[in-house]
Coordinates of C-alpha atoms in Angstrom, one line a residue:
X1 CA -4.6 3.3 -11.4
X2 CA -3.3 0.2 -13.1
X3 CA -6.3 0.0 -15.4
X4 CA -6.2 3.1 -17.2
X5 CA -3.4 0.8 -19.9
X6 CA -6.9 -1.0 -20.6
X7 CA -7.8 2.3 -23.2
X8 CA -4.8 1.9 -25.3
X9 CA -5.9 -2.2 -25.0
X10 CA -9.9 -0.7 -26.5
X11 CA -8.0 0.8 -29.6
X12 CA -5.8 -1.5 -29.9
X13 CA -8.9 -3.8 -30.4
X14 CA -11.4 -1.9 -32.1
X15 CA -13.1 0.0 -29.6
X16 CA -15.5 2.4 -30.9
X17 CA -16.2 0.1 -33.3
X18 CA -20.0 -1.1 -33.1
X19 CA -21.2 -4.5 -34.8
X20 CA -19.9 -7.7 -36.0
X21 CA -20.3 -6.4 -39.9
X22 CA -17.8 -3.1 -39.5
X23 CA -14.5 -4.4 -41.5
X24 CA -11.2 -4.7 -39.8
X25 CA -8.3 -2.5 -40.3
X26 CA -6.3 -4.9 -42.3
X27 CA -7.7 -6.7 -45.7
X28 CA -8.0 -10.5 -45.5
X29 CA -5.7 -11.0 -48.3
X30 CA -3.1 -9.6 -46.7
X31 CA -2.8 -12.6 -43.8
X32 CA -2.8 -16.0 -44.9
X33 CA -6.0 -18.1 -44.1
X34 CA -5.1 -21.4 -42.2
X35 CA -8.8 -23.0 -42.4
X36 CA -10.3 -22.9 -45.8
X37 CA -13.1 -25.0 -47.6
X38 CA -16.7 -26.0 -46.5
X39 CA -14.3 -27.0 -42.9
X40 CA -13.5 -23.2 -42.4
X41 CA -17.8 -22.5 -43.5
X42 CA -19.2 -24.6 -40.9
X43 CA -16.6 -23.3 -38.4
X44 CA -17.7 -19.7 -38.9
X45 CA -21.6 -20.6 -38.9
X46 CA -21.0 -22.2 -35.8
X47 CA -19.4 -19.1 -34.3
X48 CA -22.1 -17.0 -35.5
X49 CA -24.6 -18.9 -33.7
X50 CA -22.5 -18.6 -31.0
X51 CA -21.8 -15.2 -31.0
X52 CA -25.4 -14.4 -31.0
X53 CA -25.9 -15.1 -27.5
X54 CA -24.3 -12.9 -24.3
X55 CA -22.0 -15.2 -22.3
X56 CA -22.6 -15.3 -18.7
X57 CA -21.8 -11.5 -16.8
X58 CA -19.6 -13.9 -14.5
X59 CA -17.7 -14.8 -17.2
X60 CA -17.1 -11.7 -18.5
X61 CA -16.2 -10.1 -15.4
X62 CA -13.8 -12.9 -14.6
X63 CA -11.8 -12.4 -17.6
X64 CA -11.6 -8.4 -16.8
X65 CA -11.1 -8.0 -13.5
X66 CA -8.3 -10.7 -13.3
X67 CA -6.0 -10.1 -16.7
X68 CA -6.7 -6.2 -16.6
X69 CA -4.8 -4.5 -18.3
X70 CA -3.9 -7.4 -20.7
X71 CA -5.9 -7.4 -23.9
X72 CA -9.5 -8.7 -23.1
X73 CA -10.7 -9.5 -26.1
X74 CA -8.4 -11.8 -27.7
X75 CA -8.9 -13.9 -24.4
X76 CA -13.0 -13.9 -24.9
X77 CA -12.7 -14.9 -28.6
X78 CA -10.8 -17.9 -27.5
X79 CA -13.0 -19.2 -25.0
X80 CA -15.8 -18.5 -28.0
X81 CA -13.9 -20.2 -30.2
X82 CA -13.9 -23.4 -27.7
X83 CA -17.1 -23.6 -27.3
X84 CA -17.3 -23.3 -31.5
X85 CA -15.2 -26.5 -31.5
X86 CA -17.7 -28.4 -29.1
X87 CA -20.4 -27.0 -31.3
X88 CA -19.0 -27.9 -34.4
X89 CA -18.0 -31.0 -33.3
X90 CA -21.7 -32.1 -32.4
X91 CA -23.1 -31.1 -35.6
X92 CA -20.6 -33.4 -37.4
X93 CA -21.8 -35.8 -35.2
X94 CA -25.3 -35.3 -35.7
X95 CA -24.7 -35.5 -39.4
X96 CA -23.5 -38.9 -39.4
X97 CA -19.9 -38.6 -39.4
X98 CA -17.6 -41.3 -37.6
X99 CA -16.7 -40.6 -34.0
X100 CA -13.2 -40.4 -34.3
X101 CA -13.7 -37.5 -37.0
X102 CA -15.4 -36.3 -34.9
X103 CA -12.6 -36.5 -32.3
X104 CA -9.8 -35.2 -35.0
X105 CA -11.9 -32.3 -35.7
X106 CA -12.3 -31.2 -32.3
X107 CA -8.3 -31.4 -31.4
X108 CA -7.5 -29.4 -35.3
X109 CA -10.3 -26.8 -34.2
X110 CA -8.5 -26.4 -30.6
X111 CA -5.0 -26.5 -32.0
X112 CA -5.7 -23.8 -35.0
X113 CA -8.3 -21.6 -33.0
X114 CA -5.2 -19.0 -32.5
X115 CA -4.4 -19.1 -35.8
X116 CA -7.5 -17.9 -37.3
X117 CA -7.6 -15.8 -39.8
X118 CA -8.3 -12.1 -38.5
X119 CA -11.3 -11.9 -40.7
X120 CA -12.8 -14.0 -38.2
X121 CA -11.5 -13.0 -35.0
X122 CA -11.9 -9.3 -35.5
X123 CA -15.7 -9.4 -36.0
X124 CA -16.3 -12.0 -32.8
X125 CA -14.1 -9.4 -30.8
X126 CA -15.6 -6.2 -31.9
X127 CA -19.0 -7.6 -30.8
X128 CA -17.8 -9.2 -27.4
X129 CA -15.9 -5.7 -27.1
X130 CA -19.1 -3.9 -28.0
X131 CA -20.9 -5.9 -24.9
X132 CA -18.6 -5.5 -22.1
X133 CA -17.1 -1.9 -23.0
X134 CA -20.0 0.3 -21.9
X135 CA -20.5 -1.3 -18.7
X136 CA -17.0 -0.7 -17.8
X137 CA -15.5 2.2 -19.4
X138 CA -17.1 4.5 -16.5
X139 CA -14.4 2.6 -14.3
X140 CA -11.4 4.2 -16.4
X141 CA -12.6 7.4 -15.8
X142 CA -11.5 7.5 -12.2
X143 CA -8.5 9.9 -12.0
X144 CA -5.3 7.9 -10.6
X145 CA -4.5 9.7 -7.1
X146 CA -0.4 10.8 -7.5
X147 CA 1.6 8.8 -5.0
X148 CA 2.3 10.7 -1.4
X149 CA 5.6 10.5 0.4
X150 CA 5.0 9.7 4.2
X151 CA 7.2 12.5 5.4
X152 CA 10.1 14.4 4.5
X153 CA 12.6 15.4 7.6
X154 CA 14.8 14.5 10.1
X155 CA 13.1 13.0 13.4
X156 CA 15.9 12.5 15.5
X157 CA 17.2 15.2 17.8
X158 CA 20.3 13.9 19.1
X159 CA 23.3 12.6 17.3
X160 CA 23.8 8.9 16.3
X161 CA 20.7 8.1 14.5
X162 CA 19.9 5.5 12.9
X163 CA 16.9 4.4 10.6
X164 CA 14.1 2.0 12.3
X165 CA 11.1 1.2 10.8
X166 CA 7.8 1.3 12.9
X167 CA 7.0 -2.3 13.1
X168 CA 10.6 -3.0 15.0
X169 CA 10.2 -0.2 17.0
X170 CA 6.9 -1.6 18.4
X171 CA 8.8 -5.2 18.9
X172 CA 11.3 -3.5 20.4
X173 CA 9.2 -2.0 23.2
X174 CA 7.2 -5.6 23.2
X175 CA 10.4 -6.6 24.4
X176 CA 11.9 -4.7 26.7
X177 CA 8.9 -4.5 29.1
X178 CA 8.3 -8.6 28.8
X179 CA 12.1 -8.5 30.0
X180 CA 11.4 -5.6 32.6
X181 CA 8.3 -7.3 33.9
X182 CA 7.2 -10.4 34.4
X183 CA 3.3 -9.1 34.7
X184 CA 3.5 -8.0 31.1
X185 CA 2.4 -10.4 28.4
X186 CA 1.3 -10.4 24.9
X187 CA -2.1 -11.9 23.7
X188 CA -4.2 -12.3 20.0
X189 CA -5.0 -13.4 17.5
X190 CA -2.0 -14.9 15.6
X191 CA 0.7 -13.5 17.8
X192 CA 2.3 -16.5 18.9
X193 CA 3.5 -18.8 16.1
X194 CA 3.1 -16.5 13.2
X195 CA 4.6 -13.7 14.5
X196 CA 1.5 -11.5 14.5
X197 CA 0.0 -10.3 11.1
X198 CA 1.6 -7.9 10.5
X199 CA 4.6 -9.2 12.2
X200 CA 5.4 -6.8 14.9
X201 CA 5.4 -10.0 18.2
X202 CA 8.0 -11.5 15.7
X203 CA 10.3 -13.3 18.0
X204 CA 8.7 -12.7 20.9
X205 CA 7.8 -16.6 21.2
X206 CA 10.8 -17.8 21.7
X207 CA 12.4 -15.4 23.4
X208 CA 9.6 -15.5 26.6
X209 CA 7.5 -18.7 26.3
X210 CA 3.8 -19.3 25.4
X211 CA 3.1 -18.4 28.6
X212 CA 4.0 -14.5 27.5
X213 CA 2.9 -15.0 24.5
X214 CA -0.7 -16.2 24.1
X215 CA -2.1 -17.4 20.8
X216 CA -6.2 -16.9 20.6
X217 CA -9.1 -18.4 19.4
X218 CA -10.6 -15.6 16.3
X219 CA -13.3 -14.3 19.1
X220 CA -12.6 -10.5 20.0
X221 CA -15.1 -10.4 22.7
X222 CA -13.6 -13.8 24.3
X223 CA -9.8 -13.1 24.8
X224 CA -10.5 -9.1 25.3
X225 CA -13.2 -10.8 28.2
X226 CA -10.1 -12.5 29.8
X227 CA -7.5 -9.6 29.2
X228 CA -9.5 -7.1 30.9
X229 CA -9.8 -9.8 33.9
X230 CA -5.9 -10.4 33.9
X231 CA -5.6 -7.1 34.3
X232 CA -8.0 -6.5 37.1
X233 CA -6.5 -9.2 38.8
X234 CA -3.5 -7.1 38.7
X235 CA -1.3 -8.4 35.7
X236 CA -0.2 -6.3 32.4
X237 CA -1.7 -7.6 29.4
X238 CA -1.1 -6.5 26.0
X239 CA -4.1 -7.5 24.0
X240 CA -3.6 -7.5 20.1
X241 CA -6.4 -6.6 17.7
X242 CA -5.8 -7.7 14.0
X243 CA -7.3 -4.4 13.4
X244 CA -9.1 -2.2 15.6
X245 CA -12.2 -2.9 13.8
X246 CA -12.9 -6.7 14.7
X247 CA -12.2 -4.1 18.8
X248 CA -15.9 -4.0 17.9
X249 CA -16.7 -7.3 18.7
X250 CA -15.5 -6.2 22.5
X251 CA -16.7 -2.8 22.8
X252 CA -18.1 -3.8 25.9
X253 CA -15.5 -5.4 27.3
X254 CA -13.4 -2.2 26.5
X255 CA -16.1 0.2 27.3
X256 CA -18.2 -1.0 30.1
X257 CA -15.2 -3.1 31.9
X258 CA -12.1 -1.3 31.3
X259 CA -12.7 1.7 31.0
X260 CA -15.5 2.4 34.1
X261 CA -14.3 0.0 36.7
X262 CA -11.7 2.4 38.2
X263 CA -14.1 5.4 38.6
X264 CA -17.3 2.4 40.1
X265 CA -14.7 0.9 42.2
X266 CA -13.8 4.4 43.9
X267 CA -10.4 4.1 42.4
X268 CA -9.4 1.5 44.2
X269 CA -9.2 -1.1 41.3
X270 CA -7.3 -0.4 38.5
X271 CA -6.8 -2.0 34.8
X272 CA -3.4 -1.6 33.7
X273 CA -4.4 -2.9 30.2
X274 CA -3.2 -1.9 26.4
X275 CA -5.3 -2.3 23.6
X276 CA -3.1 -2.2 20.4
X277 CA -3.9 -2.8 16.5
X278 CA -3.8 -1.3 13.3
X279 CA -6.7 1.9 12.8
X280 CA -7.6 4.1 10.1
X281 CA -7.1 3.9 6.0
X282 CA -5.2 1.3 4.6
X283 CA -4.6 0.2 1.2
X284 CA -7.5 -1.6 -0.8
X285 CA -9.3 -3.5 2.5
X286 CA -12.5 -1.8 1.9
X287 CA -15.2 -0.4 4.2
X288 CA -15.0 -3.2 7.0
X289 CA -11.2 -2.8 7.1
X290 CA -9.8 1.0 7.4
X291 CA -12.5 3.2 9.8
X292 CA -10.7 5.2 11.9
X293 CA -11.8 5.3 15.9
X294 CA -9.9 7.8 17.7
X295 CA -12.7 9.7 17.9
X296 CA -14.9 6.9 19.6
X297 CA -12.4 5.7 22.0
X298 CA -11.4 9.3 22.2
X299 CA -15.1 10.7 23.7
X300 CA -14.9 7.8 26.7
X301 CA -14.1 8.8 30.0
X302 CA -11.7 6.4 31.6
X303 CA -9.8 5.5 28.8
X304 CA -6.4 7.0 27.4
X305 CA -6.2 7.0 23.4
X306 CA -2.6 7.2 21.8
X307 CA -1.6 7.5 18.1
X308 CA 2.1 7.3 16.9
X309 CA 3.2 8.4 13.9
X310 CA 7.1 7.8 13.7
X311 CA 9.2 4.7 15.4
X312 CA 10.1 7.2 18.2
X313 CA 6.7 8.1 18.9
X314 CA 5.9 4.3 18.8
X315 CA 7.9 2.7 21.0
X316 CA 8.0 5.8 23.7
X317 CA 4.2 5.7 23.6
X318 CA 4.1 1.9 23.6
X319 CA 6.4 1.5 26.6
X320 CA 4.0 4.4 28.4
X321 CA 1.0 3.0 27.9
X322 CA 1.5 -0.3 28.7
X323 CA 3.2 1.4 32.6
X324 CA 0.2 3.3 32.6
X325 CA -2.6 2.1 35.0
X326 CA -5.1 3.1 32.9
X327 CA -6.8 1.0 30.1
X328 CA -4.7 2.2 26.9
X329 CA -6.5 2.0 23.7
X330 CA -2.8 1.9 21.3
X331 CA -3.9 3.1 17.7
X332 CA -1.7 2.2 14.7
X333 CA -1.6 2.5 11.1
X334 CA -0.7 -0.4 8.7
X335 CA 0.7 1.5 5.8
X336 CA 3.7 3.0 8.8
X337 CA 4.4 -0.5 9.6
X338 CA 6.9 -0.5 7.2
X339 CA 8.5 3.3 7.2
X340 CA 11.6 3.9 8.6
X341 CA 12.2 6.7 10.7
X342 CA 15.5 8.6 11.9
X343 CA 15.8 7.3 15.7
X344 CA 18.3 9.2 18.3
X345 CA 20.5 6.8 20.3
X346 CA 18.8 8.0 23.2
X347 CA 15.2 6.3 21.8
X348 CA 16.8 3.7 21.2
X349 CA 17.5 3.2 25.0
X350 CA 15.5 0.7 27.3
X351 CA 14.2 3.6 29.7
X352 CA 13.4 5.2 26.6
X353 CA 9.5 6.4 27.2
X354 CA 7.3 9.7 25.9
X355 CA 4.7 11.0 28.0
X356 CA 1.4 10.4 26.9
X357 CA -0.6 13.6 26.6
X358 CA 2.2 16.1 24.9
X359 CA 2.2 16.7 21.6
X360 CA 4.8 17.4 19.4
X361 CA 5.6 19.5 16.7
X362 CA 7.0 18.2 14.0
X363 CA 7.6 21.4 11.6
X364 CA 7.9 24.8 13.5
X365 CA 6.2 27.7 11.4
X366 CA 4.2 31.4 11.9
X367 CA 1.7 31.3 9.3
X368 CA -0.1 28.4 9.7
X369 CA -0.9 25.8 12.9
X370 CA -1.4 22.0 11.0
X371 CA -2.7 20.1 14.0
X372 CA -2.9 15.9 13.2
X373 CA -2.2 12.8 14.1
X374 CA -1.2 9.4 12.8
X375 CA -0.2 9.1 9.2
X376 CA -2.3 12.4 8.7
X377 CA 1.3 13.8 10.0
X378 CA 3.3 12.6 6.9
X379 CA 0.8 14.3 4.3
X380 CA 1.0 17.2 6.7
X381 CA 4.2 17.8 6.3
X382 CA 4.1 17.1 2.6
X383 CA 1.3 20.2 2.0
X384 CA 3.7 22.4 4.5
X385 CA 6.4 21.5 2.1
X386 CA 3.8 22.2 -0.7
X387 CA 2.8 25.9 0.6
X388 CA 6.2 27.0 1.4
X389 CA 7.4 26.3 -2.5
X390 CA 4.3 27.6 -3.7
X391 CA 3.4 30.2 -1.7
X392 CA 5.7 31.2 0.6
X393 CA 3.9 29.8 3.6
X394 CA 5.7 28.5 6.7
X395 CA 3.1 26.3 8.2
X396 CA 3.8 24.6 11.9
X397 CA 2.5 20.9 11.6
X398 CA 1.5 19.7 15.6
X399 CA 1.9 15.9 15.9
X400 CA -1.0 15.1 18.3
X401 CA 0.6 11.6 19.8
X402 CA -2.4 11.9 22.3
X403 CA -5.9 12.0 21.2
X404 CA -7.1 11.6 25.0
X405 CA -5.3 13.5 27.0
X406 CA -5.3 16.3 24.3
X407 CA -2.5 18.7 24.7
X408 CA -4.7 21.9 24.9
X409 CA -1.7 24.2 25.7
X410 CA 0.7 22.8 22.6
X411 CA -1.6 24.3 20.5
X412 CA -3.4 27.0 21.8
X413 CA 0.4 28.3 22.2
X414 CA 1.0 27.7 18.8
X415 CA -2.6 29.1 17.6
X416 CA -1.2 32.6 19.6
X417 CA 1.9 32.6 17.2
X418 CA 0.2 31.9 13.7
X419 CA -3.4 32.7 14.2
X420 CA -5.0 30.3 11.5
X421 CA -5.3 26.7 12.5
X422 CA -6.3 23.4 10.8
X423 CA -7.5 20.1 11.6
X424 CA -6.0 16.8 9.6
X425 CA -7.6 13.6 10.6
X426 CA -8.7 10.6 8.6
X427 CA -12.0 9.8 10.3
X428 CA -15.3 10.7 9.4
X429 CA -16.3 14.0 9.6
X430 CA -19.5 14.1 11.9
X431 CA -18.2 14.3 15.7
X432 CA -14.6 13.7 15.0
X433 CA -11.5 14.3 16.3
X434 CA -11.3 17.6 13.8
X435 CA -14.2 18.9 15.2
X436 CA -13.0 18.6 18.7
X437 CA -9.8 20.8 18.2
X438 CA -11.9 23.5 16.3
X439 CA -13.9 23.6 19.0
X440 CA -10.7 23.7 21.8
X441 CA -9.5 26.5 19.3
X442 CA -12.7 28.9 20.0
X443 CA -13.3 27.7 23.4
X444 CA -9.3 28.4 24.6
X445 CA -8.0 30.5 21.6
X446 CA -10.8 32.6 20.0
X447 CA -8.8 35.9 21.0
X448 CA -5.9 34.7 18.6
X449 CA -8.2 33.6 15.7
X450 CA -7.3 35.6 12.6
X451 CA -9.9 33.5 10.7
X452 CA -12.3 30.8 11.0
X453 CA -10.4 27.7 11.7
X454 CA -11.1 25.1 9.0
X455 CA -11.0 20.7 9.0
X456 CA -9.9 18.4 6.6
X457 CA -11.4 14.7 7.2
X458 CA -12.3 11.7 5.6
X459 CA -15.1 11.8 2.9
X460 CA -18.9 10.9 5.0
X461 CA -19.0 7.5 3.2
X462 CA -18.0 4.1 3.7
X463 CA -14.5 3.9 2.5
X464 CA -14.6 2.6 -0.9
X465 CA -12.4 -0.5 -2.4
X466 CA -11.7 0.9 -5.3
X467 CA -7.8 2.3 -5.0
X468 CA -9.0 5.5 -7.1
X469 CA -11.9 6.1 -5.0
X470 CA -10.1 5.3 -1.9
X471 CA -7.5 7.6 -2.3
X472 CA -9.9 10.8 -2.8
X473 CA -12.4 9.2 0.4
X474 CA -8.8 10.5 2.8
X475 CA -7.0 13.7 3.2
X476 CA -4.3 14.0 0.6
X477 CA -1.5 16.5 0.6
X478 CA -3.0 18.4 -2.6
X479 CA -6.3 18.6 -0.8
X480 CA -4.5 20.1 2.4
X481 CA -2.6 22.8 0.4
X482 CA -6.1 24.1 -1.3
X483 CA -7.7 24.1 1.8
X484 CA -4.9 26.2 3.7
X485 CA -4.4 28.6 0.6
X486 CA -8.2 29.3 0.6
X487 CA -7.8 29.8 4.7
X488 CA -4.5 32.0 3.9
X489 CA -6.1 33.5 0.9
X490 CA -3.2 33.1 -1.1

């Protein structure tokens, strides 16, 4: 965390040291005193009337939370010693001085307040230090979480790869079924004329129109409303969520419309729709921002729920579910935006496409079966990496792709070959999609069990702001390697 600098700042300061009588580390004689005489008396009565009183918690928390780690208390002291201008300035006033000494008193207080002597800075800041330390220093206390790598292999399985990030993978899918079909088209929030939020429709404007590409008011539950009616009308929308949290503005248009009509209609009406957004952790967007919903979308019938982890499995999956005439729900992961990924000249392809429903694994292994999805694969494959070094492990790491369909027979098969399996998923763990593959594991494997097959989720609380706290609410690759060497017992 970039706050823990803020201890050596303390010492550095005087903390531990309690009162405004302690003495400070250097002698007074020592620096030379640039206000002196009944001027320099007044000035320092005037701060100690000051000082007295507790400035505002606003204040205070102003000043920390916005020049953290930069040394608090030098800042404070100045803004005390302002207000010791004003204050000394009215009491020359109220004595009968002239205004304009007054005036030159005020501008020589301001222009010399940093060049006070440190006999009087030093108490001032040991008692504004003394005030705001204790409610704080719990805060440095957090342990920083060690930085993870998102994964830490070779993707592609042809020859002629090349390295695409996940974000133009997903444009390039956007693209190529625009140009492939003219029922396919592109609306949200933003998508237009800034080029999405996370920029992933970038382009797209121009190239097809803003008939293809449809800007929207900020109302989920309007424009899902009339995606959901495009597409029972029989066109192909692609409808955008900024993140797949605000998708609960329109659960029922998701839900109730999209998902059931097929199955009330008989099957004679489709919805060829594709919910698509960022889901799951992010990085410092708090509890509102990063809940993970694979396992909601996941437990509706009617409704196919995909997850990509690398640029292959995004634009394959993309260009499948928005072909598929089923409703689509299209889950992404902000922090991959940006990764590249090794991509084979065959994904890069138009007629590229993945099935949706098969998994994939990413790591072959005996020991061990790591099944996950999303960015849960990256840290997977960091703790396999982890428990072969360490202990000789050689875990298999399943990347799921599919939440619904789940591909039952991927790891059941692999479940025969390893006998231990484990669950990586960022959601909560009550009713997630963990729970669901330990129970596919006793239901369809139990013969093969060698042991108890174990989860690793997402803490049971609303995910914190705090990075530090943040970063321990999610699965992290040191967490996966103590789980899985307590399953091995290794």
């Amino acid at each position: 965390m970039r706050n823990c600098k803020s201890s050596a700042a303390y010492a550095k300061y005087g903390a531990g040291v309690s009162g405004a009588d302690s003495q400070p580390a250097e002698s007074a004689p020592n620096r030379p005193t640039r206000i002196a005489g009944p001027l320099a008396a007044n000035y320092c009565r005037a701060l100690q009337q000051l000082t007295s009183s507790t400035l505002p918690n606003p204040v205070i928390a102003a000043k920390i939370f916005l020049l953290c780690p930069d040394p608090i208390i030098p800042v404070c002291v100045s803004l005390q010693f302002h207000f010791a201008s004003f204050a000394f300035g009215v009491c020359c006033l109220l004595r009968g001085f002239v205004f304009i000494f007054w005036t030159v008193s005020l501008v020589f207080l301001f222009l010399t307040s940093a060049m006070a002597a440190p006999r009087f800075l030093r108490p001032a800041g040991r008692l504004l230090q003394s005030r705001i330390a204790s409610p704080i220093r719990p805060a440095f206390r957090v342990p920083a979480c060690a930085p993870s790598v998102n994964y830490r292999r070779s993707y592609a399985t042809e020859s002629g790869s090349k390295e695409v990030t996940v974000r133009d993978a997903l444009n390039e899918a956007l693209a190529e079924e625009l140009e492939s079909n003219d029922k396919v088209f592109v609306m949200g929030e933003e998508v237009a004329q800034y080029n999405g939020a996370y920029k992933v429709t970038r382009g797209l404007l121009d190239r097809f129109g803003p008939k293809r590409v449809i800007d929207t008011p900020i109302t989920e539950a309007g424009f899902t409303g009339l995606a959901v009616g495009a597409a029972l009308a029989g066109l192909h929308p692609v409808c955008e969520f900024m993140t797949f949290n605000f998708a609960m503005q329109s659960i029922d248009q998701i839900i109730n419309s999209a998902a059931k009509t097929h199955y009330m209609s008989g099957g004679i009406q489709p919805c060829n729709i594709t919910f698509r957004g960022p889901n799951g952790f992010a990085a410092g967007v708090a509890a509102q921002h990063s809940q993970d919903y694979s396992a909601w979308y996941g437990a509706i019938p009617g409704l196919k729920v995909v997850a990509p982890y690398s640029a292959e499995d995004a634009k394959g999956l993309l260009k499948a579910s928005i072909r598929d005439p089923n409703p689509v729900v299209f889950l992404e992961n902000e922090l991959l935006y940006g990764q590249a990924f090794p991509m084979s000249e065959a994904a890069r392809k138009d007629d590229f496409v993945l099935p949706i429903g098969k998994a994939k694994i990413e790591r072959p292994g005996k020991d061990l079966t790591i099944v996950t999805l999303s960015r849960c694969v990256g840290l997977s494959l960091d703790a396999a990496a982890q428990l072969k070094e360490k202990y000789g492990v050689d875990a298999e790491v399943i990347n799921l792709r599919s939440v619904k369909p789940l591909d039952v027979e991927t790891i059941i098969k692999s479940l025969k070959k390893t006998g231990r399996l484990m669950a990586v998923e960022s959601g909560f763990p009550m009713y997630g999609v963990g729970a669901e593959l330990l129970a596919v594991s006793m239901e369809y494997g139990f013969d093969y069990l060698t042991a108890p097959a174990v989860r690793v989720t997402g803490a049971d609380v609303p995910t914190p702001y705090a990075l530090g706290l943040e970063n321990m609410s999610f699965p992290q690759p040191d967490t996966i390697v103590s789980q899985a060497a307590k399953l091995l017992r290794v």
